[in-house]
Short mmCIF file of C-alpha atoms in Angstrom, two decimals:
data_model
loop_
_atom_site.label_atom_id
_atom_site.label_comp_id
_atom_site.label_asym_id
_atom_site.label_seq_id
_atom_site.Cartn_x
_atom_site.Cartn_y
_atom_site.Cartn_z
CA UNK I 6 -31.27 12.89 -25.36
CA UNK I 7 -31.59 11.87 -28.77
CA UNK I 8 -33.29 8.67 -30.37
CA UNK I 9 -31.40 5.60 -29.87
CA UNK I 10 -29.41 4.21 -32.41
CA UNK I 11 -27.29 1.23 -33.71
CA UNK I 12 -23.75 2.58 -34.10
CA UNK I 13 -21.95 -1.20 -33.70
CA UNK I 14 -18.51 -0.69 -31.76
CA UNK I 15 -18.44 2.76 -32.69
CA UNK I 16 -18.06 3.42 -28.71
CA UNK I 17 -15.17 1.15 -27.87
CA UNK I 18 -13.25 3.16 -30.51
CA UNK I 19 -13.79 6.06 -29.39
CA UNK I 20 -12.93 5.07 -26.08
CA UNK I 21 -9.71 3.69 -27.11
CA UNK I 22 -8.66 6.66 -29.24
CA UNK I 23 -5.80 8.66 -28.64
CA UNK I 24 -7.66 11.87 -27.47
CA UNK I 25 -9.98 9.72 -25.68
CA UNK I 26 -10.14 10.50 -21.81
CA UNK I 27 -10.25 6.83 -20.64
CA UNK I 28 -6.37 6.22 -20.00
CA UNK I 29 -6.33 9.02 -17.65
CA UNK I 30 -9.28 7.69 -15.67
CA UNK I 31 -7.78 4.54 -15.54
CA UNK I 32 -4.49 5.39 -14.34
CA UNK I 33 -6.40 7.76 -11.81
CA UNK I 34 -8.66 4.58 -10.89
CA UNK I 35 -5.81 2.08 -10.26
CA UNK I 36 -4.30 5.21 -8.29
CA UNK I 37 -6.88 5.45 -6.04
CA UNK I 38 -6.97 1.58 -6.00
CA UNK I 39 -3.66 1.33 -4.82
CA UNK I 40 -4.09 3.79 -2.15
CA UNK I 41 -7.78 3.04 -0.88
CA UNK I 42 -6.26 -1.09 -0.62
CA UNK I 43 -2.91 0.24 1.15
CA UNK I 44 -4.49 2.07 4.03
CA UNK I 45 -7.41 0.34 4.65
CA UNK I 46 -5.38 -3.07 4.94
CA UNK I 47 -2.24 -1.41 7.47
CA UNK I 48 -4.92 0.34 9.16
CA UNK I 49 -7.10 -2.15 9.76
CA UNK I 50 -3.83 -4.72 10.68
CA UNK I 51 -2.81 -1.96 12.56
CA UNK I 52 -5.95 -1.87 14.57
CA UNK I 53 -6.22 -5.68 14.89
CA UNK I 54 -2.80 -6.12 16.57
CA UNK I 55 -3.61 -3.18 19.13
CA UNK I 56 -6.60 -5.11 20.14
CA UNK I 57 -5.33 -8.70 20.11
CA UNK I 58 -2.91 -7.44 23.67
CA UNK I 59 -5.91 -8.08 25.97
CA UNK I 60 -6.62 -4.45 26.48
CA UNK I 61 -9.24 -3.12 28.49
CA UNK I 62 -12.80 -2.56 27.10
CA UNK I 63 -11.51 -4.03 23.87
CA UNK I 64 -15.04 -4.79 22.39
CA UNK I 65 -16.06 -1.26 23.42
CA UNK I 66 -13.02 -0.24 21.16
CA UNK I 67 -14.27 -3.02 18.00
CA UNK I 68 -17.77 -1.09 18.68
CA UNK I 69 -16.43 2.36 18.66
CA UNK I 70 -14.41 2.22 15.38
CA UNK I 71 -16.75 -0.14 13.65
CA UNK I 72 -19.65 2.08 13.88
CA UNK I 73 -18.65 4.73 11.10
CA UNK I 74 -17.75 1.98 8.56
CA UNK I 75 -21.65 1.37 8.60
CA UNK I 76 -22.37 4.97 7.81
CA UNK I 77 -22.94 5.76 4.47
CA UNK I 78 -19.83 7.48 2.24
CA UNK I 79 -21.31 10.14 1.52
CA UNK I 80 -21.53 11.55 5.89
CA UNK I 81 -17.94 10.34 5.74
CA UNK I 82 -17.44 12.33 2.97
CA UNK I 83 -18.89 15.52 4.18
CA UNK I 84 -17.33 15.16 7.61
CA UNK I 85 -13.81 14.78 6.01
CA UNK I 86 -14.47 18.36 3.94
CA UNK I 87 -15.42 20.23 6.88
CA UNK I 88 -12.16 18.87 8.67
CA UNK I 89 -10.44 20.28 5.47
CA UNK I 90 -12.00 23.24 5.16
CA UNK I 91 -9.50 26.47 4.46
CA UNK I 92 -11.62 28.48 6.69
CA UNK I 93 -13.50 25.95 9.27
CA UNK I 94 -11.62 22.88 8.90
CA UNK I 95 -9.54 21.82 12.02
CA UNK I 96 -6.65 20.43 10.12
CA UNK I 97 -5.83 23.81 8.77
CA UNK I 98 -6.90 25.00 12.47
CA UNK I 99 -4.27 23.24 14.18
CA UNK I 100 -1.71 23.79 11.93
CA UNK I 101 -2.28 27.66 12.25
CA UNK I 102 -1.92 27.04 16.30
CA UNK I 103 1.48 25.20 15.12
CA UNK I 104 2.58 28.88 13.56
CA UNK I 105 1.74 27.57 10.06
CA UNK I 106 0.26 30.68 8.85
CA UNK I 107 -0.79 29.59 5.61
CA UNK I 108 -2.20 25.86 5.65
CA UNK I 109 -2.67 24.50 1.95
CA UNK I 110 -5.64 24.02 0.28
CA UNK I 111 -6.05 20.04 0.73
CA UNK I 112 -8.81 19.86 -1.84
CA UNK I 113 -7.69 22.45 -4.31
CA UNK I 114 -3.98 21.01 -5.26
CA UNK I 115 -4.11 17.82 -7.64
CA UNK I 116 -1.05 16.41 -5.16
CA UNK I 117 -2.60 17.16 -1.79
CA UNK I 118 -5.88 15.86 -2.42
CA UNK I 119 -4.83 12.45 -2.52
CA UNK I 120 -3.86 12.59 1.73
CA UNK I 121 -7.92 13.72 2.29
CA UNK I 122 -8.51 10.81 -0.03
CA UNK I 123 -6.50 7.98 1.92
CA UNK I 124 -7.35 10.08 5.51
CA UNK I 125 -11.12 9.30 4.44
CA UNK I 126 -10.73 5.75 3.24
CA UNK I 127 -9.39 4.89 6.80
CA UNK I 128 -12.86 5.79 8.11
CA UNK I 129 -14.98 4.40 4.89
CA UNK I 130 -14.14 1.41 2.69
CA UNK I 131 -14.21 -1.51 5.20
CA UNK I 132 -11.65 -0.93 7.95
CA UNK I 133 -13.70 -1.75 10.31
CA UNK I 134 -15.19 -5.17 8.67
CA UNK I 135 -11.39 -5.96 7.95
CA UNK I 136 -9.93 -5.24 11.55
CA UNK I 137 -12.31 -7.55 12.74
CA UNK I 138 -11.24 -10.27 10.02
CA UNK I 139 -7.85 -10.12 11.03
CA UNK I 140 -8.88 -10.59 14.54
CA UNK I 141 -10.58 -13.30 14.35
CA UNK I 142 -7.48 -14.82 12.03
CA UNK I 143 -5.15 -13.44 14.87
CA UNK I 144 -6.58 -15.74 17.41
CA UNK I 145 -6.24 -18.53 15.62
CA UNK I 146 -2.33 -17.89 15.47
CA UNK I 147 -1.25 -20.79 17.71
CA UNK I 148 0.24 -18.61 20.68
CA UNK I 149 3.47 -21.41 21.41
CA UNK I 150 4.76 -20.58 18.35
CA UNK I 151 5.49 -16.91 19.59
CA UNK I 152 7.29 -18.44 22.74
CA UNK I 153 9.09 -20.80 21.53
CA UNK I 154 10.35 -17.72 18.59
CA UNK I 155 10.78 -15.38 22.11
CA UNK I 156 13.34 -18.19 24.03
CA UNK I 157 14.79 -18.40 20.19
CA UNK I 158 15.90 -14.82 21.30
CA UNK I 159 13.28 -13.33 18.14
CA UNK I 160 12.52 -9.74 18.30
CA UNK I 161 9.31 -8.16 17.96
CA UNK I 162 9.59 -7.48 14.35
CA UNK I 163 10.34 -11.11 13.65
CA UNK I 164 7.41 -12.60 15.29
CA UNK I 165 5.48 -10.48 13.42
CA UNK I 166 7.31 -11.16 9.75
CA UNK I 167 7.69 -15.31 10.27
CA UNK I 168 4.73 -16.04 12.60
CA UNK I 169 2.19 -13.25 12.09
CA UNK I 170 1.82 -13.12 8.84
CA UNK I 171 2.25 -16.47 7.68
CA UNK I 172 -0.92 -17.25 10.13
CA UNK I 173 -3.37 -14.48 9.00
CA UNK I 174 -1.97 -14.76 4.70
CA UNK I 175 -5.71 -16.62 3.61
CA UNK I 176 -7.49 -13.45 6.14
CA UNK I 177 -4.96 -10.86 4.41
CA UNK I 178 -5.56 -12.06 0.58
CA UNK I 179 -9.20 -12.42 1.31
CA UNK I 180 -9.31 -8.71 3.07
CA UNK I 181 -7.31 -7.40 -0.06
CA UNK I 182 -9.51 -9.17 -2.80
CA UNK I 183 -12.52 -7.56 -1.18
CA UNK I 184 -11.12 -4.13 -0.33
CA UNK I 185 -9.88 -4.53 -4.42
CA UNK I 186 -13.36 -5.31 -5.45
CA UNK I 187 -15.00 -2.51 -3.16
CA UNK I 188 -12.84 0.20 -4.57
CA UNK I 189 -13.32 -0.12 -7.79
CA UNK I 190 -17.41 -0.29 -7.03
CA UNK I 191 -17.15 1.99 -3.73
CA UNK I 192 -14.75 5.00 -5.37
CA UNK I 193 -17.77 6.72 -6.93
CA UNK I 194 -19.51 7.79 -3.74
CA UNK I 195 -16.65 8.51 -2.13
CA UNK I 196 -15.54 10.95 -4.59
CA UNK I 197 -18.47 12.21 -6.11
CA UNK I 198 -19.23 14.26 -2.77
CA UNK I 199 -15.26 14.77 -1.68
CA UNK I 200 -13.79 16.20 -5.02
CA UNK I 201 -16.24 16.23 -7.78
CA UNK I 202 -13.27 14.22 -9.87
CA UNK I 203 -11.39 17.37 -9.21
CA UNK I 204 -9.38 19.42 -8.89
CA UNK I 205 -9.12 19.42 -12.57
CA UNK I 206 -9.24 15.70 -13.73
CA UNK I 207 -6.91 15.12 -10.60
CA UNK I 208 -9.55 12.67 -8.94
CA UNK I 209 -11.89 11.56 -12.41
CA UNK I 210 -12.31 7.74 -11.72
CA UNK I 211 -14.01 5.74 -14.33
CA UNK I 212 -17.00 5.59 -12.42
CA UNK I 213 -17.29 9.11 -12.01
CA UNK I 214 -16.18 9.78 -15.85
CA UNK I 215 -19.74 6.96 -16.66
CA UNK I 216 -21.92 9.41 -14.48
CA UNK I 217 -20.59 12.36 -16.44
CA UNK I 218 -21.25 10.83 -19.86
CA UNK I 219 -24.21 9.43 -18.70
CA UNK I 220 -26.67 11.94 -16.38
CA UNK I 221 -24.50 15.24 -18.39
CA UNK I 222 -24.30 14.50 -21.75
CA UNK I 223 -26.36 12.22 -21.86
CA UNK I 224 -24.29 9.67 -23.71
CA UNK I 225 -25.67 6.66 -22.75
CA UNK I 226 -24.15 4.48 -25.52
CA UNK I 227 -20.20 5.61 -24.82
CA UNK I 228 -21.29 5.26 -20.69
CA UNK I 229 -22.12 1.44 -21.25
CA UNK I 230 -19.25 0.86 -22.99
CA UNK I 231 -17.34 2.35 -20.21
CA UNK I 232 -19.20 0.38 -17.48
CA UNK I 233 -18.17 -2.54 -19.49
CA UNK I 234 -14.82 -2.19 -19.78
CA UNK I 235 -14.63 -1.21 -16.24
CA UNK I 236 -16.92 -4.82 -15.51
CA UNK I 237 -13.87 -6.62 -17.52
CA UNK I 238 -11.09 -4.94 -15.27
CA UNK I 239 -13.05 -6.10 -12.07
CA UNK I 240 -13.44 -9.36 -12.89
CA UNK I 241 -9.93 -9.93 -14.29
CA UNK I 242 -8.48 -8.48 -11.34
CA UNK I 243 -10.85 -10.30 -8.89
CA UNK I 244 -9.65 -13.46 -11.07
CA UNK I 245 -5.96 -13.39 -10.28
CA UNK I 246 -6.11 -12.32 -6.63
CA UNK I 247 -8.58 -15.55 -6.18
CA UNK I 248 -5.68 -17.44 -8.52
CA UNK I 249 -3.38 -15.90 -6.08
CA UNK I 250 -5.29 -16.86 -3.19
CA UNK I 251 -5.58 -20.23 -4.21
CA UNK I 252 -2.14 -20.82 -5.02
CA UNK I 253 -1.26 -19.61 -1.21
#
């Protein structure tokens, strides 16, 4: 590392040229954005409306799949290559026993990698904090609504469309706002121990493209900028889902 110096906005340029690898990162960020919100939110909705029909040993349930959201990404992380694994993973396993004879390599194609990374965002980036959310919101869904819909001769699906979610839409916006927030902070120790930003740049999030600049080349002045610009994008984004949540 050399001796600090004063080089003015020397950093944002270079950022924002042409051969600068910042747009890919940031497509590859809002990527796993997109993703990372999508399944934890269905999943976690998903969850919620299992355990809101009165089943048995339903907090044993809430206990069971809350616990591994409180583990640490990087387990999750490790337990999600092993089940992987070409050779000792039992995805590949079980799809050998199904006469596959040739399971792909999950993380070693720049397409397939992105199903380990949403299977291992169901069990990471608040799932568990969110199914809980929406049940709590669920039980405050005024339950004569759904019978006077039923003797309106309403189907399942319409319940769930007029009734459902109009009830839980301040739970849902708040859940998504966070889950926003949390993958754009979260994505780095996620990936860092799942792909390495690989295959390739396949998986390079902004965060992970700071460490490299940072802790490898030790280019502390062009990291900063980076972990500014990616401080703007949060908060803008933050901004307009809060706009959006106060407009609903």
């Amino acid at each position: 590392m050399g001796v600090p110096r004063f080089i003015g906005l020397q950093n944002y340029v270079t950022l924002f040229s042409p051969d600068s690898r910042f747009g890919h990162t940031l497509l590859v960020t809002f990527l796993f954005t997109i993703i990372n919100v999508s399944v934890t939110i269905i999943f976690s909705l998903i969850l919620a409306l299992l355990l809101n029909l009165n089943v048995r040993f339903k907090g044993l349930f809430q206990f069971f799949y809350y616990v591994p959201t409180i583990m640490p990404s990087v387990v999750m992380a490790s337990c999600m290559i092993l089940m992987f694994n070409q050779q000792l993973g039992i995805v590949d396993y079980v799809m050998k026993l199904l006469g596959i004879k040739n399971p792909p390599n999950w993380t070693g194609s720049q397409s397939l990698v992105w199903v380990v990374i949403a299977v291992a965002s169901v069990f990471t980036f608040q799932t568990g904090q969110q199914m809980l959310v929406f049940s709590a919101a669920l039980k405050d869904v005024p339950r004569d609504l759904y019978e006077a819909a039923s003797i309106d001769g309403a189907n399942a699906w319409v319940r769930f469309w007029r009734i459902t979610i109009p009830g839980i839409a301040p739970m849902l916006l708040f859940n998504t706002v966070s889950a926003t927030v949390n993958s754009f902070n979260g994505a780095f120790t996620l990936l860092f121990p799942l792909t390495g930003g690989g295959p390739g740049d396949a998986t390079k999030v902004m965060s992970l493209l700071i460490y490299d600049n940072a802790f490898k080349s030790f280019n502390m002045g062009y990291a900063s900028a980076l972990a500014v610009v990616l401080f703007i994008i949060v908060a803008i984004v933050g901004t307009v889902q809060f706009r959006l949540m106060d407009k609903n």
